[in-house]
CSV table of C-alpha atoms in Angstrom, one decimal:
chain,number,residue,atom,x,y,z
A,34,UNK,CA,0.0,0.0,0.0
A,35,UNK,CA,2.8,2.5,0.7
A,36,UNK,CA,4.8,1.6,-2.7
A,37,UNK,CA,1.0,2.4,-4.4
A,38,UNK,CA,0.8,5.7,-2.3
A,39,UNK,CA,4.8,6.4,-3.3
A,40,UNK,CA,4.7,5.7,-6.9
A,41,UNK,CA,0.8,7.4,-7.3
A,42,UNK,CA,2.7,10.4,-5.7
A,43,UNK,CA,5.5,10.0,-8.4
A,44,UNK,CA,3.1,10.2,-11.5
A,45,UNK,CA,1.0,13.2,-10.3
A,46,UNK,CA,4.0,15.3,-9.4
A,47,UNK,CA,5.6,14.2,-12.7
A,48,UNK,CA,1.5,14.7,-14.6
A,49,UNK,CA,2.1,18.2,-12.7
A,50,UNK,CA,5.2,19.3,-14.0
A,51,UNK,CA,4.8,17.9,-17.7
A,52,UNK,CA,1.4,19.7,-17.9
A,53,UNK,CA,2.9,23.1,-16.6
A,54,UNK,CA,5.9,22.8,-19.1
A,55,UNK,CA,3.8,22.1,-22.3
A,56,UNK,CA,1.6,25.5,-21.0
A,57,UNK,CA,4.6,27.3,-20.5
A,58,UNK,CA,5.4,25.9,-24.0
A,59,UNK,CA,2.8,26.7,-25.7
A,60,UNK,CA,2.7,30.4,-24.4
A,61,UNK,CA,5.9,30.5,-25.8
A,62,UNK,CA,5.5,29.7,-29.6
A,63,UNK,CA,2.0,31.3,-29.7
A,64,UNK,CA,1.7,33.5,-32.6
A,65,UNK,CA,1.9,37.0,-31.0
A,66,UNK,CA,-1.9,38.6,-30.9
A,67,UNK,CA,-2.3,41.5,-33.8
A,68,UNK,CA,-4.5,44.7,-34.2
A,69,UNK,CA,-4.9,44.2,-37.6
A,70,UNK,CA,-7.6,42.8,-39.0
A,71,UNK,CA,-7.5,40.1,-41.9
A,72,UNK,CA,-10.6,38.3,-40.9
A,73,UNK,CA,-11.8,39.3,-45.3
A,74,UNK,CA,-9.9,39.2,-48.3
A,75,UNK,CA,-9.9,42.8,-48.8
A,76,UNK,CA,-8.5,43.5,-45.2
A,77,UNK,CA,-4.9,41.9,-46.1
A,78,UNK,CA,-4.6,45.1,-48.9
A,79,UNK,CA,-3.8,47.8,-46.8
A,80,UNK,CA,-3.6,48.0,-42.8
A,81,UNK,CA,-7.2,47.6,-41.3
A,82,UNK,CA,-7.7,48.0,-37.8
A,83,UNK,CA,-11.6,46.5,-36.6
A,84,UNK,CA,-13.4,46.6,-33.2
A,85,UNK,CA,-17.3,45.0,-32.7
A,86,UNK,CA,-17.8,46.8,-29.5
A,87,UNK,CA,-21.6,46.0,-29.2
A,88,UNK,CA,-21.6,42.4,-30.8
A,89,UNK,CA,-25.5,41.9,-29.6
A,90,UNK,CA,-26.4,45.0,-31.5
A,91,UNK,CA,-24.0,44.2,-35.1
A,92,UNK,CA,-27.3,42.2,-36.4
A,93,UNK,CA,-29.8,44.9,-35.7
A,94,UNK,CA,-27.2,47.7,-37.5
A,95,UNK,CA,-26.8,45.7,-40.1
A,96,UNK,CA,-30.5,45.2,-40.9
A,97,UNK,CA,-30.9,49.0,-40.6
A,98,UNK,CA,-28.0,49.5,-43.4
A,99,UNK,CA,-29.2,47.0,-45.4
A,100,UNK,CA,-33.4,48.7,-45.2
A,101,UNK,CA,-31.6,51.5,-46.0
A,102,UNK,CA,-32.5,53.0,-42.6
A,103,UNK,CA,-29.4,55.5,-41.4
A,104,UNK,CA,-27.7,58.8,-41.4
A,105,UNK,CA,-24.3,59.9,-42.2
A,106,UNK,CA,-22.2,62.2,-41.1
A,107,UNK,CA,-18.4,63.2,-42.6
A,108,UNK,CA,-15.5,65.5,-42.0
A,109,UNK,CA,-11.7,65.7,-42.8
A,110,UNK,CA,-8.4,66.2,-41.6
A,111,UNK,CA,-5.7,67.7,-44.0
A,112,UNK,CA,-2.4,67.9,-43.1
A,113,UNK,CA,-1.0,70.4,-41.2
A,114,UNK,CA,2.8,70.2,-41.6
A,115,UNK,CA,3.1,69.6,-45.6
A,116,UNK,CA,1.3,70.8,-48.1
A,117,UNK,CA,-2.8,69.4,-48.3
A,118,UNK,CA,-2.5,67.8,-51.4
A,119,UNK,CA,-5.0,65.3,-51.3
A,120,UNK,CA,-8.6,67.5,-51.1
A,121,UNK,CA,-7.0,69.1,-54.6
A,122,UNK,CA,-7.8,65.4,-56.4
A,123,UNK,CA,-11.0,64.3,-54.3
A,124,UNK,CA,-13.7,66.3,-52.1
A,125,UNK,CA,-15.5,65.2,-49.2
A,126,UNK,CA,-18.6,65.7,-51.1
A,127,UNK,CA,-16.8,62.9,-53.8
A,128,UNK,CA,-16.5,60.9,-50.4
A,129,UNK,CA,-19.9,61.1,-49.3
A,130,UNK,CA,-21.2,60.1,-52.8
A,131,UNK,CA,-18.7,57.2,-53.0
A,132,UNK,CA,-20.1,55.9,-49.1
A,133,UNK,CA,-23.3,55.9,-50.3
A,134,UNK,CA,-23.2,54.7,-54.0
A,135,UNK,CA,-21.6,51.9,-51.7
A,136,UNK,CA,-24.5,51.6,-49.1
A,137,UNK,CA,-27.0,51.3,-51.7
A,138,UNK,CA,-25.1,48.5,-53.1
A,139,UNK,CA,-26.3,46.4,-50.2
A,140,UNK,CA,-30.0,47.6,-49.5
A,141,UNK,CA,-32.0,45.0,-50.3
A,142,UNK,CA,-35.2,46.3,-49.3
A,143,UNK,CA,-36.2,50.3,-48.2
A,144,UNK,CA,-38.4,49.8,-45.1
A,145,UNK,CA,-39.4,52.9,-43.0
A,146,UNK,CA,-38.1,52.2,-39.9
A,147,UNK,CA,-38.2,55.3,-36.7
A,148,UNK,CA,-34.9,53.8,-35.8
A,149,UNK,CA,-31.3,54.6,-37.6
A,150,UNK,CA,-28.1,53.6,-38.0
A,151,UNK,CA,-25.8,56.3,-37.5
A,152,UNK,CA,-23.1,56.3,-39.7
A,153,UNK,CA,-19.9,58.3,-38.6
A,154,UNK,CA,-16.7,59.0,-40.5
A,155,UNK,CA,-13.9,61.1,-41.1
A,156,UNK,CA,-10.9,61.1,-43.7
A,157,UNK,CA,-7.6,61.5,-42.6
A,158,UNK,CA,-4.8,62.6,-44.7
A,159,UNK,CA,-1.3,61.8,-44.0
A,160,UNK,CA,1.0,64.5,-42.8
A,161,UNK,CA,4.1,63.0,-44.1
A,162,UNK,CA,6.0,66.3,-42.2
A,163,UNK,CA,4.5,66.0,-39.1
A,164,UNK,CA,7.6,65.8,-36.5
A,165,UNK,CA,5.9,62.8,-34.6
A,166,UNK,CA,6.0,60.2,-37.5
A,167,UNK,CA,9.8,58.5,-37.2
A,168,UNK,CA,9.9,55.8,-39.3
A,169,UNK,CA,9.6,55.6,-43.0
A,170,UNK,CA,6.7,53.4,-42.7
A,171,UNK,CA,4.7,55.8,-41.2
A,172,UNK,CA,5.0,57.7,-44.5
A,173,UNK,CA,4.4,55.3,-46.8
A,174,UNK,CA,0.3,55.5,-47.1
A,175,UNK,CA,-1.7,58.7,-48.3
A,176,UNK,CA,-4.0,58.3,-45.5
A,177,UNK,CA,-6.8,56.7,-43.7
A,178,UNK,CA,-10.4,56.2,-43.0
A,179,UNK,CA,-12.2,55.7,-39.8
A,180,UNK,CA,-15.9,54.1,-40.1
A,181,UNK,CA,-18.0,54.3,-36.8
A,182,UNK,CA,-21.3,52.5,-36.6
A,183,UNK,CA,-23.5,53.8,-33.8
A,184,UNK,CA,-27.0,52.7,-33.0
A,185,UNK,CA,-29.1,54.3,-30.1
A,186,UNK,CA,-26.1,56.4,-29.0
A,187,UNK,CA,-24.0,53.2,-28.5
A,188,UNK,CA,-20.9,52.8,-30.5
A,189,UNK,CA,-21.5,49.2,-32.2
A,190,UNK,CA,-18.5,48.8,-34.8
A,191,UNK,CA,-15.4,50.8,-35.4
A,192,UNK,CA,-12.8,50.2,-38.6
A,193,UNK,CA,-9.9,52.3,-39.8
A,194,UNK,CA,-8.2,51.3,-43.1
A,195,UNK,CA,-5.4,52.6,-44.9
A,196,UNK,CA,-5.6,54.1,-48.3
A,197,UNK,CA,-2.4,54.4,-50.6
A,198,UNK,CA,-2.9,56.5,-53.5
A,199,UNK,CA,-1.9,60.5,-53.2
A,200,UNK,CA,-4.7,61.3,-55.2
A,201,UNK,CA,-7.4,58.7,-53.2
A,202,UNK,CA,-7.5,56.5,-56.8
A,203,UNK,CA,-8.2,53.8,-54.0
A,204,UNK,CA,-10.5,55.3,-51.5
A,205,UNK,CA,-13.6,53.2,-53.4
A,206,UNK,CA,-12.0,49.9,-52.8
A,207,UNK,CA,-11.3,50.9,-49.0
A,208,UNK,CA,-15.0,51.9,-48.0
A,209,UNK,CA,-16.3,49.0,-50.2
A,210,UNK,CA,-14.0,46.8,-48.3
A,211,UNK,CA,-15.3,48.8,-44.9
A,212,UNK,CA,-19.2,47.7,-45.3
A,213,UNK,CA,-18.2,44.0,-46.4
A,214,UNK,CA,-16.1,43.6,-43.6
A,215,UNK,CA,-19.3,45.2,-41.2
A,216,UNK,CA,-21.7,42.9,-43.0
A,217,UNK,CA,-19.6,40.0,-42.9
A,218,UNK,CA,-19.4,40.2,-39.1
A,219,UNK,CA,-21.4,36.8,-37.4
């Protein structure tokens, strides 16, 4: 009875110690966790950054957007250290058109609904002067947007993504890439 006791004493501590290493192990050699989004296709192309912050609302938004049901609002930031070059190529307005033209993409049926999505989102150029940016990196895309999502007052989904071209040749693809990744969001 005392050799069972002894050698039952053995296994666990060894059990113990071989289950703690292969944690620590795995720890280890875990892929390190990311910001960036690449959960779509169209995510990989430039930097996105996504955030569901209200996933038991995402259905509900998404219903609104696609009954057509919701209310936009824009604005811009040009640079300040170099030269705005960006607003002489594209306007806001252009922006606004292109958000929608995209929106109305993926109504499938107007209902009249007293509730709204509220649809939130500014364009950001990229100050490639601006004393804070360090690395070349930093100065390699034109810009960004920043898509916010917000239904009764509560901020549902939030996605920035990068655009590349100077002149916003690409700022279609980004927002079309913005409303597939919020409608792609189970």
């Amino acid at each position: 009875m005392n050799k069972i006791k002894k050698y039952l004493g053995i296994f666990i501590a060894v059990f113990l110690i071989t289950a703690i290493g292969y944690s620590i192990y795995e720890q280890m050699n875990k892929e390190p966790m990311s910001a960036k989004s690449k959960r779509i296709p169209c995510q990989k192309k430039t930097t996105t950054f996504e955030k569901i912050i209200k996933p038991q609302f995402v259905l509900e938004a998404q219903k609104l957007l696609k009954d057509g049901q919701y209310t936009l609002e824009s604005s811009m930031k040009k640079s300040v250290y170099a030269k705005s070059k960006l607003f002489d190529y594209i306007s806001l307005n252009q922006i606004d058109q292109m958000t929608i033209d995209t929106i109305n993409k993926n109504i499938i049926q107007e209902n009249n609904n007293d509730n709204k999505l509220f649809i939130k989102y500014y364009i950001y150029e990229n100050d490639i002067k601006d004393p804070g940016k360090k690395t070349k990196k930093s100065k390699l895309y034109a810009g960004y947007l920043v898509y916010e999502f917000i239904l009764n007052k509560k901020l549902v989904y939030k996605i920035q993504t990068d655009f590349m071209d100077f002149q916003g040749k690409d700022i279609s693809n980004r927002i079309n890439c913005v409303f597939k990744s919020f409608l792609t969001i189970r």
